[in-house]
XYZ file of C-alpha atoms in Angstrom:
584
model
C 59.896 -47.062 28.638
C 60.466 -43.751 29.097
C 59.913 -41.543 31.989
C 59.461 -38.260 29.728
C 61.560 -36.551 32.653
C 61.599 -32.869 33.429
C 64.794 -31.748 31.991
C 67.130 -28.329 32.618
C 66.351 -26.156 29.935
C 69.265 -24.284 29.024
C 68.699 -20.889 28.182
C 71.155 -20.845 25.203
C 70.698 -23.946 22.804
C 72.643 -24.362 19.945
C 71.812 -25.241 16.374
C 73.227 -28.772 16.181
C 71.290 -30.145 13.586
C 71.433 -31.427 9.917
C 70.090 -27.804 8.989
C 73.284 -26.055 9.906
C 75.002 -24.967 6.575
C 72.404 -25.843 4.525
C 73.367 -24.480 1.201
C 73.801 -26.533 -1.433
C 72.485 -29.275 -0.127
C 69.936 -32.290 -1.243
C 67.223 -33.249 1.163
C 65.273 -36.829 0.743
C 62.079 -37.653 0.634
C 61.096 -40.135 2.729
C 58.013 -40.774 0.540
C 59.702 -40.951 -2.535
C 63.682 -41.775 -1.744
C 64.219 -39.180 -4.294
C 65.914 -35.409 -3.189
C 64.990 -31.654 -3.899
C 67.307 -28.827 -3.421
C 66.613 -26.384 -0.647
C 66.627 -22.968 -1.237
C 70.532 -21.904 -0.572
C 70.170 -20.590 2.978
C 71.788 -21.133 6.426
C 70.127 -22.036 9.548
C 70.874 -18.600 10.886
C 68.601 -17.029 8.557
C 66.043 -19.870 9.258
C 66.036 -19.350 12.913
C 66.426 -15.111 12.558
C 62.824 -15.638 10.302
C 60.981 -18.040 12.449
C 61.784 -15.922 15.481
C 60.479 -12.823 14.111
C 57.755 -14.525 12.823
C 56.295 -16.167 16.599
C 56.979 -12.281 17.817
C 54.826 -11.140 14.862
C 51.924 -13.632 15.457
C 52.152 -13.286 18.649
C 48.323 -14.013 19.270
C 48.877 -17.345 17.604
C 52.438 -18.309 18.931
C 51.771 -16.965 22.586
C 54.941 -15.569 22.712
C 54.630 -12.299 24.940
C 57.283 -9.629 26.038
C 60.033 -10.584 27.986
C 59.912 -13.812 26.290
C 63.767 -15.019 24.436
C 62.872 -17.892 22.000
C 66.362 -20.392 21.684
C 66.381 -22.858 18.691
C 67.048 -26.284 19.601
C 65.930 -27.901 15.933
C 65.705 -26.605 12.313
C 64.399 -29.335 9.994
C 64.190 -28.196 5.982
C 61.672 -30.450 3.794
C 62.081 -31.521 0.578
C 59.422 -29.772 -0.422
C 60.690 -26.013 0.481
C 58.786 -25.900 4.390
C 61.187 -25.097 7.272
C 60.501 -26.194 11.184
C 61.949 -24.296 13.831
C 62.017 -25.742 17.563
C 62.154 -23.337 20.176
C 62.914 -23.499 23.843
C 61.576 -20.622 25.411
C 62.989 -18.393 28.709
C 61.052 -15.243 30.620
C 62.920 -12.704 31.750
C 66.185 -14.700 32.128
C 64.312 -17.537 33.384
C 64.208 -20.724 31.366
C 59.852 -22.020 30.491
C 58.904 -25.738 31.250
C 56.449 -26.363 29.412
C 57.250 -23.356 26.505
C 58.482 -25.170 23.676
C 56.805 -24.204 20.099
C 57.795 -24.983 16.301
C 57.557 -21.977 14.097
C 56.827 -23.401 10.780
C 57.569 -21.244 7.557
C 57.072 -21.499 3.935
C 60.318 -21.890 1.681
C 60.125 -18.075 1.162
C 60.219 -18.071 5.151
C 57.229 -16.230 5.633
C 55.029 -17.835 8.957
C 53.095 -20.178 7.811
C 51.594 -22.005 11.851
C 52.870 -23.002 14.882
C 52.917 -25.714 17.208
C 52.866 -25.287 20.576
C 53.554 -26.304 23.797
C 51.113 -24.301 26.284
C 48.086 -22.601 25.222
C 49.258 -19.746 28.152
C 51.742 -17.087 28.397
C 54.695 -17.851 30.192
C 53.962 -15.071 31.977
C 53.710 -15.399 35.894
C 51.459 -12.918 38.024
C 54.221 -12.949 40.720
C 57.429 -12.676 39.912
C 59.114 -12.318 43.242
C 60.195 -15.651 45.170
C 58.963 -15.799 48.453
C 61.579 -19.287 49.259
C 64.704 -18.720 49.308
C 66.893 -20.830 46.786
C 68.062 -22.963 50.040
C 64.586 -23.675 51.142
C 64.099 -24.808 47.477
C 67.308 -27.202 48.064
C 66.164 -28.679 51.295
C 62.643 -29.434 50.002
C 63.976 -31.026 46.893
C 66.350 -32.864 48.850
C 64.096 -34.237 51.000
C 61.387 -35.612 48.659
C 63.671 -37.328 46.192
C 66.219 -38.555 49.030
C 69.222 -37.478 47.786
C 72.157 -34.251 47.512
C 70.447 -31.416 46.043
C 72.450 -28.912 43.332
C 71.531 -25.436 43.184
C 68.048 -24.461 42.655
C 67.611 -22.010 40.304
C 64.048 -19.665 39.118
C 62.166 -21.110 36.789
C 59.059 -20.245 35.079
C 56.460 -23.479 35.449
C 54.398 -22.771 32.196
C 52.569 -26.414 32.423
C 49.676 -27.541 33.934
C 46.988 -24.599 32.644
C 49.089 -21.461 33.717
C 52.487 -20.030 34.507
C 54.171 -20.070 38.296
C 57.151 -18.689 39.408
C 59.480 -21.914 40.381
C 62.698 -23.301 41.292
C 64.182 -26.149 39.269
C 66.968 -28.810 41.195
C 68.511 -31.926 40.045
C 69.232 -34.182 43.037
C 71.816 -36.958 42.757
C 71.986 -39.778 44.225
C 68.718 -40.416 45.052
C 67.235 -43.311 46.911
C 64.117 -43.234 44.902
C 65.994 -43.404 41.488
C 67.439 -46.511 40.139
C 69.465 -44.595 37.566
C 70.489 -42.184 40.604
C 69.776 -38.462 39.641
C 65.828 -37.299 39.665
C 64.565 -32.975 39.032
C 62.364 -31.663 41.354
C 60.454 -28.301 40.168
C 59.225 -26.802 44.024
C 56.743 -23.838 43.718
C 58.209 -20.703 44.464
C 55.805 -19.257 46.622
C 54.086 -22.000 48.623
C 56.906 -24.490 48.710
C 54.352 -27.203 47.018
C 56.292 -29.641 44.866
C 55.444 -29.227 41.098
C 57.065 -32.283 40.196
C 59.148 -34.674 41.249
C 60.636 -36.754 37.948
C 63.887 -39.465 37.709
C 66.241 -38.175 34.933
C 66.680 -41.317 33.689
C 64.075 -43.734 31.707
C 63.594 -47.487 32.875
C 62.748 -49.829 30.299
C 60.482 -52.003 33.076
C 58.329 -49.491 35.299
C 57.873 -50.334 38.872
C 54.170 -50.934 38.500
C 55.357 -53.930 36.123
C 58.375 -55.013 38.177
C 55.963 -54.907 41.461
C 53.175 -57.698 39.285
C 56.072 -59.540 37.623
C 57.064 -60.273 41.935
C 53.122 -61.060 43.035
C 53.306 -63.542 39.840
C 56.583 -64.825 40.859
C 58.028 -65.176 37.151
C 61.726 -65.499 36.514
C 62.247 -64.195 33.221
C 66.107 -66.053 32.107
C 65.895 -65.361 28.316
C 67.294 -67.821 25.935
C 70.611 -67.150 24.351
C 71.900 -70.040 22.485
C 75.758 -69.642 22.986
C 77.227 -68.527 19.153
C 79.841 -70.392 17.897
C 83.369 -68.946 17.986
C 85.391 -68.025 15.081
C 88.426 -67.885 13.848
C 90.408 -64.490 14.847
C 90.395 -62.384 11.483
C 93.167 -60.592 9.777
C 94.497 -57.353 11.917
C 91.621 -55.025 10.636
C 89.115 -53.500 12.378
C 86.056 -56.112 11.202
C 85.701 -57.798 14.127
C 82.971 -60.496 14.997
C 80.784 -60.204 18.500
C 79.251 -63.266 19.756
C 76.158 -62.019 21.421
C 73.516 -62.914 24.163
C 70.618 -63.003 22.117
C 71.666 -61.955 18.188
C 74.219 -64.935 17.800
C 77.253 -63.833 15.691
C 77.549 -60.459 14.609
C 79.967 -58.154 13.015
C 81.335 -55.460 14.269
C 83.392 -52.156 13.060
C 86.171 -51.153 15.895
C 89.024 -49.419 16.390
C 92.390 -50.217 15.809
C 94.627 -49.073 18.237
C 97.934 -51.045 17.618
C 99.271 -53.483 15.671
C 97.156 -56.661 17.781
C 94.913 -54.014 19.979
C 91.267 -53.198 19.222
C 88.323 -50.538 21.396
C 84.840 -51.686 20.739
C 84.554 -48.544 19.277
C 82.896 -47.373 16.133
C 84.508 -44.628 14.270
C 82.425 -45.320 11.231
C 79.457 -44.183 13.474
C 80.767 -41.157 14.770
C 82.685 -42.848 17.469
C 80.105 -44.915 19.375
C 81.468 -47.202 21.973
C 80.477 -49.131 25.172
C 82.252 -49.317 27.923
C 82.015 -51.442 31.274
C 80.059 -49.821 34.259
C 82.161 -52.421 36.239
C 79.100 -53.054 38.237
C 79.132 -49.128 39.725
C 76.276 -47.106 39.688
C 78.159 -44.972 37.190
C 76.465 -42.316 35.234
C 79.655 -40.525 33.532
C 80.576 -42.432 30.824
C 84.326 -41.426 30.653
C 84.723 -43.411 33.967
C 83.674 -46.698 32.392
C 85.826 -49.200 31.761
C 86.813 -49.545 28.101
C 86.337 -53.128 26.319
C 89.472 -54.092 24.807
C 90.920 -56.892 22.663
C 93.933 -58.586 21.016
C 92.078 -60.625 18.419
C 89.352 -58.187 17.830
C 86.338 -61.151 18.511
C 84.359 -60.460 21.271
C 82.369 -62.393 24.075
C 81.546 -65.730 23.730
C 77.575 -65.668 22.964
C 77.019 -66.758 27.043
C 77.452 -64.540 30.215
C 80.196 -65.901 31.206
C 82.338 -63.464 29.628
C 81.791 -59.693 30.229
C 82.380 -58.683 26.392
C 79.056 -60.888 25.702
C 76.348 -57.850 26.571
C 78.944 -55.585 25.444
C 78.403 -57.170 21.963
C 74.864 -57.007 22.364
C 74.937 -53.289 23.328
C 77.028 -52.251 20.395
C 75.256 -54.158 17.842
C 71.976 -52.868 19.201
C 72.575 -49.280 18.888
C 74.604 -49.204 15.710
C 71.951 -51.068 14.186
C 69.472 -48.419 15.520
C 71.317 -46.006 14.499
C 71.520 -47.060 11.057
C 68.100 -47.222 10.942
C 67.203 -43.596 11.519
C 69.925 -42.551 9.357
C 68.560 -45.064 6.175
C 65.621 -43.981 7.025
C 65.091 -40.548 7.847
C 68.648 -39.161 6.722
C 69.202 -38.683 10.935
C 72.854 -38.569 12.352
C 73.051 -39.910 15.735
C 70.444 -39.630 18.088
C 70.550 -36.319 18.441
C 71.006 -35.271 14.669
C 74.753 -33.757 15.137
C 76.628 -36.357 14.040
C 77.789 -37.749 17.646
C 78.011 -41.464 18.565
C 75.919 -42.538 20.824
C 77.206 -44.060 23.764
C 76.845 -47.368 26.308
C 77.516 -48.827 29.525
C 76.944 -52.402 30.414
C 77.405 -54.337 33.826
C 75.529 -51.115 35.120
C 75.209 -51.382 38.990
C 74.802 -54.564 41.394
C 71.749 -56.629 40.638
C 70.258 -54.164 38.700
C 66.846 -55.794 36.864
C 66.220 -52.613 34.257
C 67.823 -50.992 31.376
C 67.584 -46.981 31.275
C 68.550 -43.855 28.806
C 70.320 -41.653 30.920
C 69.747 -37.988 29.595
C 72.302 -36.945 32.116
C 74.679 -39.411 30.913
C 73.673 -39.068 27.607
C 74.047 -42.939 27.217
C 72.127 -46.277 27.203
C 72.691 -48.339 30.934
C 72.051 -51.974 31.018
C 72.048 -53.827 34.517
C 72.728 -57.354 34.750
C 69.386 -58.488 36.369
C 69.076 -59.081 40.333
C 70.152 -62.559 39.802
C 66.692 -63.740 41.351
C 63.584 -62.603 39.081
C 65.759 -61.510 35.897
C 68.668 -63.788 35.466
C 70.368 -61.866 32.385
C 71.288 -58.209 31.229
C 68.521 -56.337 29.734
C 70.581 -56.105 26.069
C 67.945 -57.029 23.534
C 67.705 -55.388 20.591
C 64.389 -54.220 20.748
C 65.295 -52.797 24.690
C 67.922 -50.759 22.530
C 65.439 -49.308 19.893
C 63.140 -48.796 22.348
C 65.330 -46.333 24.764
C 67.575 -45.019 22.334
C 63.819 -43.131 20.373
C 63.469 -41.981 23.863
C 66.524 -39.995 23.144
C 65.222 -39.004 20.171
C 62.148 -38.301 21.662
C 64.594 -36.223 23.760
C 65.923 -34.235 21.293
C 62.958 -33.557 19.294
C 59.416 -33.350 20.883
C 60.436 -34.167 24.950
C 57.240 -35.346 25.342
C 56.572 -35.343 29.124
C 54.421 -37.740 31.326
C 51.527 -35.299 33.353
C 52.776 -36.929 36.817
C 54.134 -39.426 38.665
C 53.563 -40.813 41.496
C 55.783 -41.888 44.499
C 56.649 -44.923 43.212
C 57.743 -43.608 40.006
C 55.227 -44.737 37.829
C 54.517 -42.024 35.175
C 50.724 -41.089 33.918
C 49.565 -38.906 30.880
C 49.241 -38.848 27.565
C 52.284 -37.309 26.544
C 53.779 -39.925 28.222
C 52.296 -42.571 26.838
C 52.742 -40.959 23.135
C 55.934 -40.929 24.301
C 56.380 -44.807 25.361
C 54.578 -45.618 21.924
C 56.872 -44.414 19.826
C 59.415 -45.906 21.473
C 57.794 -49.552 20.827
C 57.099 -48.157 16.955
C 60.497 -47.228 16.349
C 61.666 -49.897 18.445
C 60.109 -52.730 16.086
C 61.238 -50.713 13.373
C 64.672 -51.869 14.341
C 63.605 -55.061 14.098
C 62.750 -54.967 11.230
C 65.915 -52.840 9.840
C 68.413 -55.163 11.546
C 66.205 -58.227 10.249
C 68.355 -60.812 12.332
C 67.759 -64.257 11.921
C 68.223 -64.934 15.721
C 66.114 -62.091 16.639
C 63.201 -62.310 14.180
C 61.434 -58.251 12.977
C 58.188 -58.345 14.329
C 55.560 -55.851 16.282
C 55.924 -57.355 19.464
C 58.251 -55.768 22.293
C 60.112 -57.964 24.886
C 59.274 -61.161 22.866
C 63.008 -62.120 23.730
C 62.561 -61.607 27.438
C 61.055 -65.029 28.588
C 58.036 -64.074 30.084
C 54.622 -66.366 30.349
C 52.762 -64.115 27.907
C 55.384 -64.232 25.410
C 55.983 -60.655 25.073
C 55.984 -57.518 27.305
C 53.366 -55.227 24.786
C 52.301 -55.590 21.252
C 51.284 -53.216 18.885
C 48.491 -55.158 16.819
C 46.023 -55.611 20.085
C 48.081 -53.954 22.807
C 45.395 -55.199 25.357
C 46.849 -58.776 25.321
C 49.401 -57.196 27.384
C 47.986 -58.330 30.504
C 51.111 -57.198 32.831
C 50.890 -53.730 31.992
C 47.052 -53.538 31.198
C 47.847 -52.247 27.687
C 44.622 -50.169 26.133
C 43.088 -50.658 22.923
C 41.511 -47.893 22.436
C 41.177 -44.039 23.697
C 38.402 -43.033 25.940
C 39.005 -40.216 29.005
C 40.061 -42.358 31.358
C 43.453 -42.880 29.339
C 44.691 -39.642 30.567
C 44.701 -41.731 34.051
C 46.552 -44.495 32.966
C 50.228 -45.441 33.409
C 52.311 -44.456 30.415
C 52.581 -48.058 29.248
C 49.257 -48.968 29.637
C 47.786 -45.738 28.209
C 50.644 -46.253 24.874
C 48.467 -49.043 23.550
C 46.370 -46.110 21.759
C 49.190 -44.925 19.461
C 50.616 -48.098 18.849
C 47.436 -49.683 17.981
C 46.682 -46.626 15.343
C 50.328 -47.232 14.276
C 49.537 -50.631 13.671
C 46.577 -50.237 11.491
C 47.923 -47.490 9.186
C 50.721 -49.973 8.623
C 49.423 -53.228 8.442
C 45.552 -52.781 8.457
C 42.541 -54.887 10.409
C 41.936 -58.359 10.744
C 44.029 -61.457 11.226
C 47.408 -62.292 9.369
C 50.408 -63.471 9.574
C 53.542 -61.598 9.168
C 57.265 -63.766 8.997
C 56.370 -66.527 11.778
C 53.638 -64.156 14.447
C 49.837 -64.190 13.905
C 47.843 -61.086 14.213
C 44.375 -60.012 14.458
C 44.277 -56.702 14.998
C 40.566 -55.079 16.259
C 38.946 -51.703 15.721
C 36.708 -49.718 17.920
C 33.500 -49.202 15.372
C 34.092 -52.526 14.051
C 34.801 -51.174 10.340
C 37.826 -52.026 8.703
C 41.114 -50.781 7.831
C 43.136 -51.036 5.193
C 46.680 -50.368 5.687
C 49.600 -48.482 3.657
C 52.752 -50.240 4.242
C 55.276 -49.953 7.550
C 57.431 -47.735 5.141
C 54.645 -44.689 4.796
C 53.499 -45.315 8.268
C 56.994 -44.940 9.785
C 57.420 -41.889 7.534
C 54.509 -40.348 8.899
C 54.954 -40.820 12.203
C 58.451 -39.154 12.204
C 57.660 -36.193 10.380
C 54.686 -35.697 12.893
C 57.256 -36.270 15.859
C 60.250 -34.011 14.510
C 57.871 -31.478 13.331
C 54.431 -31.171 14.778
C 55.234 -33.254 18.556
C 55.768 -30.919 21.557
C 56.272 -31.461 24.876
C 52.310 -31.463 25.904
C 51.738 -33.270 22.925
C 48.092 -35.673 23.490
C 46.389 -38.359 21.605
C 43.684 -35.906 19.664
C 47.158 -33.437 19.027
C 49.106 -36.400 17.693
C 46.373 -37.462 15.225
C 46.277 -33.525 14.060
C 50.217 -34.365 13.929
C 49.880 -37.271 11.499
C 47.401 -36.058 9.236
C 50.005 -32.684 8.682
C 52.787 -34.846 8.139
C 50.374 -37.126 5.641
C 49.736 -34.079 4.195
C 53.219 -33.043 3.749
C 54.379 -35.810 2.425
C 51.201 -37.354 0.685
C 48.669 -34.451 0.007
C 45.494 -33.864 1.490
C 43.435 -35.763 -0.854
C 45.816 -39.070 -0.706
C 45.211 -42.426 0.414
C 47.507 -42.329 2.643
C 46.139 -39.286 4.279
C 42.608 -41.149 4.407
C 44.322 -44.078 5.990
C 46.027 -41.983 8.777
C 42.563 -40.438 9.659
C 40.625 -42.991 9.718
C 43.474 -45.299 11.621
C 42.829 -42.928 15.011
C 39.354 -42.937 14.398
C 39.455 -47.076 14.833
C 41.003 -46.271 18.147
C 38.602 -43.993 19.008
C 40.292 -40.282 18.807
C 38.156 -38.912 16.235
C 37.586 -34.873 16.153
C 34.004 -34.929 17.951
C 35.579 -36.699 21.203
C 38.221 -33.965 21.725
C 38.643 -32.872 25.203
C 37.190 -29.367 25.527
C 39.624 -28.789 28.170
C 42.860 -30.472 27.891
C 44.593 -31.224 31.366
């Protein structure tokens, strides 16, 4: 469930995406399946265009002197459009909250933006009145932990820009994950925010009802049956918690010795956290085997969640790249990495953005008696990394507790659960049935932990149906029901039905009906709208703006589908007359 954190913006961001050295090469439609050929140009060029063109529209783009634009993305459509992501610094000094996508026509001329603040990033002081020390000390001392250098930001969110000082602080007593960033004001010394680095699949305003309930949530896992040991290749077979046998590509590292590690996706691995708060992954423990079968479906043996872990994220990641053409989580061909056995008595499951890597605790033995390593968990954290590398949607605020509030937030947490039950449905495991519930696997009374058809039967979180201005209040997972629910409808439509073995009856706010257009268009739509038209500040009105662009894109104006998208948000209630005049 993802804490959209406050990350260190680097001032110099490199081009790591499927765009670099683009010539000659065939882009799919996700609409279609079929491919067009770009124009024969490299990313450079795309990036040296879009740039020019935010300085040249600068009344539209709000880019301003002093300003250095960095490209994180560059995404090329089928149809000729190319999407440039920008991080943005000020005078040296890197923006939170500054992040725009140029978008061009094929013949790169400018063609809108998307953006991040509706401001300058240009502060009307300039000159720190802390010292970086100060800074230290105060960050220190809110997130209880060993401060790293501060260093001068520019705080672009929140309605206007302030001179600030950024600081990671490790270790932290407040963090579960260990590491959180504290943004302290420059002048006054007031803390801008105070955010963990790391996402937790269960929030603490959930963990805190699940106690006052007393529920013990110890998941089924039906113990898979062993096999025999296979020839000396690297097929192997994993015998998981909760997906029963699977296989699984390793590597081959002698004649009878086998790393659960996946060179046929770029390397991805998990290792063993060997129950240390560890958040480097080349100090976990490497799984290792002589007969290349792995755990014994029970946790009894420490390879089990390993299995689950591995099979979890390859399967996700085969799903964004059959899907959307994506390599890795990040789009640059890297692995994506895991640790399991992740601290002692640890009831949560995170993605690390400092570790770059999914960690899965154990449970605390006493409310959650097994490891967090369900597929859906997986889905779910790993889109927050994509979330990461795209869009970084960011929750408004959180409180001391470390619950997170906003929209952004909660756009974020709802695509996780999209994408997440996309995986689902992608893996399509017997043992672990698709469906658009999250959690189902998790063994709580209600069943699940959210659902997307009528998110307000979550009764743990307080899911929302629909949108009214009180969302902007909610915690992200409450306030994600919105999204999810319009998800749900363009998908699968109104009413009741029943899809593989789960009922649904999914409501709308004005009563009319909807008709949906198939999880495959849906899907499509909503990751074009996240890799192209998502920023950071990203709402519930700017996300259905988002959609119907990428319907556009991909459908035309006039379409069905397009129809469907708009009136899906308007069943939810975020129709153009109830936009927020001011946007917090």
């Amino acid at each position: 469930m993802r804490r959209p954190h406050i990350r260190s913006l680097a001032v110099a961001v490199a081009v790591t995406t499927a765009a670099t050295g683009l010539a000659g090469t065939a882009f799919a439609d996700p609409s279609t399946g079929k491919s067009s050929q770009a124009a024969a140009v490299t990313a450079t060029t795309v990036v040296d265009a879009a740039r020019a063109a935010a300085f040249a529209h600068a009344s539209a783009t709000g880019v301003a002197q002093g300003d250095e634009l960095h490209a994180q993305d560059v995404l090329i459509d089928p149809e000729g459009g190319r999407h440039v992501r920008f991080v943005r610094a000020h005078q040296g000094m890197a923006v939170l909250g500054g992040d725009l996508v140029v978008h061009l026509t094929e013949r790169l001329t400018y063609a809108g933006v998307t953006r991040a603040a509706d401001h300058k990033a240009d502060p009307t002081v300039t000159r720190a009145r802390l010292t970086a020390g100060q800074a230290e000390e105060k960050a220190a001392a809110v997130a209880k932990g060993d401060a790293g250098p501060a260093e001068l930001v520019v705080d672009a969110r929140g309605g206007a820009a302030a001179l600030a000082y950024q600081v990671r602080v490790t270790d932290s007593a407040t963090a579960e994950a260990g590491s959180r960033t504290v943004v302290v004001d420059a002048l006054t010394g007031k803390v801008r925010s105070n955010t963990p680095d790391s996402d937790e699949f269960l929030s603490p305003k959930l963990l805190d009802t699940l106690r006052e309930r007393g529920e013990t949530l110890d998941p089924a896992t039906g113990t898979a049956p062993q096999t025999s040991a296979l020839a000396a290749t690297a097929s192997g077979t994993g015998n998981s918690l909760f997906a029963g046998k699977v296989p699984l590509t390793t590597t081959k590292t002698g004649s009878r010795s086998y790393v659960l590690k996946d060179p046929s996706r770029w390397g991805t691995e998990t290792r063993d956290a060997k129950v240390q708060e560890l958040e480097v992954f080349a100090r976990g423990k490497k799984f290792t085997s002589t007969t290349n079968k792995w755990g014994n479906g029970a946790v009894s043996s420490r390879a089990s969640a390993a299995v689950d872990a591995q099979y979890g994220i390859t399967k996700t990641l085969d799903f964004y790249k059959k899907t959307f053409g994506r390599k890795g989580i990040a789009n640059n061909s890297k692995g994506a990495k895991a640790m399991v056995h992740f601290g002692n008595k640890v009831a949560n499951a995170f993605w690390d953005p400092a570790c770059g890597c999914m960690l899965y605790g154990d449970g605390d033995g006493d409310m959650f008696k097994k490891p967090l390593v369900v597929l859906d968990v997986t889905g779910h954290e790993l889109t927050h990394g994509v979330v990461d590398a795209t869009a970084r949607l960011e929750p408004t605020r959180v409180d001391q507790d470390g619950n997170q509030y906003g929209e952004a937030g909660s756009l974020n947490e709802s695509l996780a659960d999209i994408f997440g039950s996309n995986v689902e449905f992608s893996a399509n495991n017997a043992k672990n049935p698709p469906n658009y519930l999250l959690g189902e696997k998790l063994g709580l009374d209600q069943k699940f932990l959210r659902r997307l058809d009528k998110p307000s039967l979550d009764e743990l979180e307080g899911a929302i149906d629909y949108w009214s201005p009180a969302v902007y209040d909610a915690e992200v997972h409450a306030g994600s029901g919105v999204s999810s629910h319009a998800y749900y409808l363009l998908a699968e439509g109104s009413g009741r039905k029943k899809i593989g073995s789960v009922t649904y009856d999914s409501p709308t706010f004005d009563g009319l009906p909807v008709k949906g257009i198939g999880r495959a268009k849906a899907t499509a739509i909503y990751y074009r709208a996240l890799t192209r038209y998502m920023v950071s500040t990203t709402d519930f009105h700017d996300a259905r703006v988002a959609t119907l662009k990428a319907a556009k894109d991909l459908y035309g104006a006039g379409s069905t589908e397009y129809k469907a998208v708009d009136r899906s948000w308007a069943a939810v209630n975020v129709t153009p007359a109830n936009t927020p005049a001011a946007r917090h």
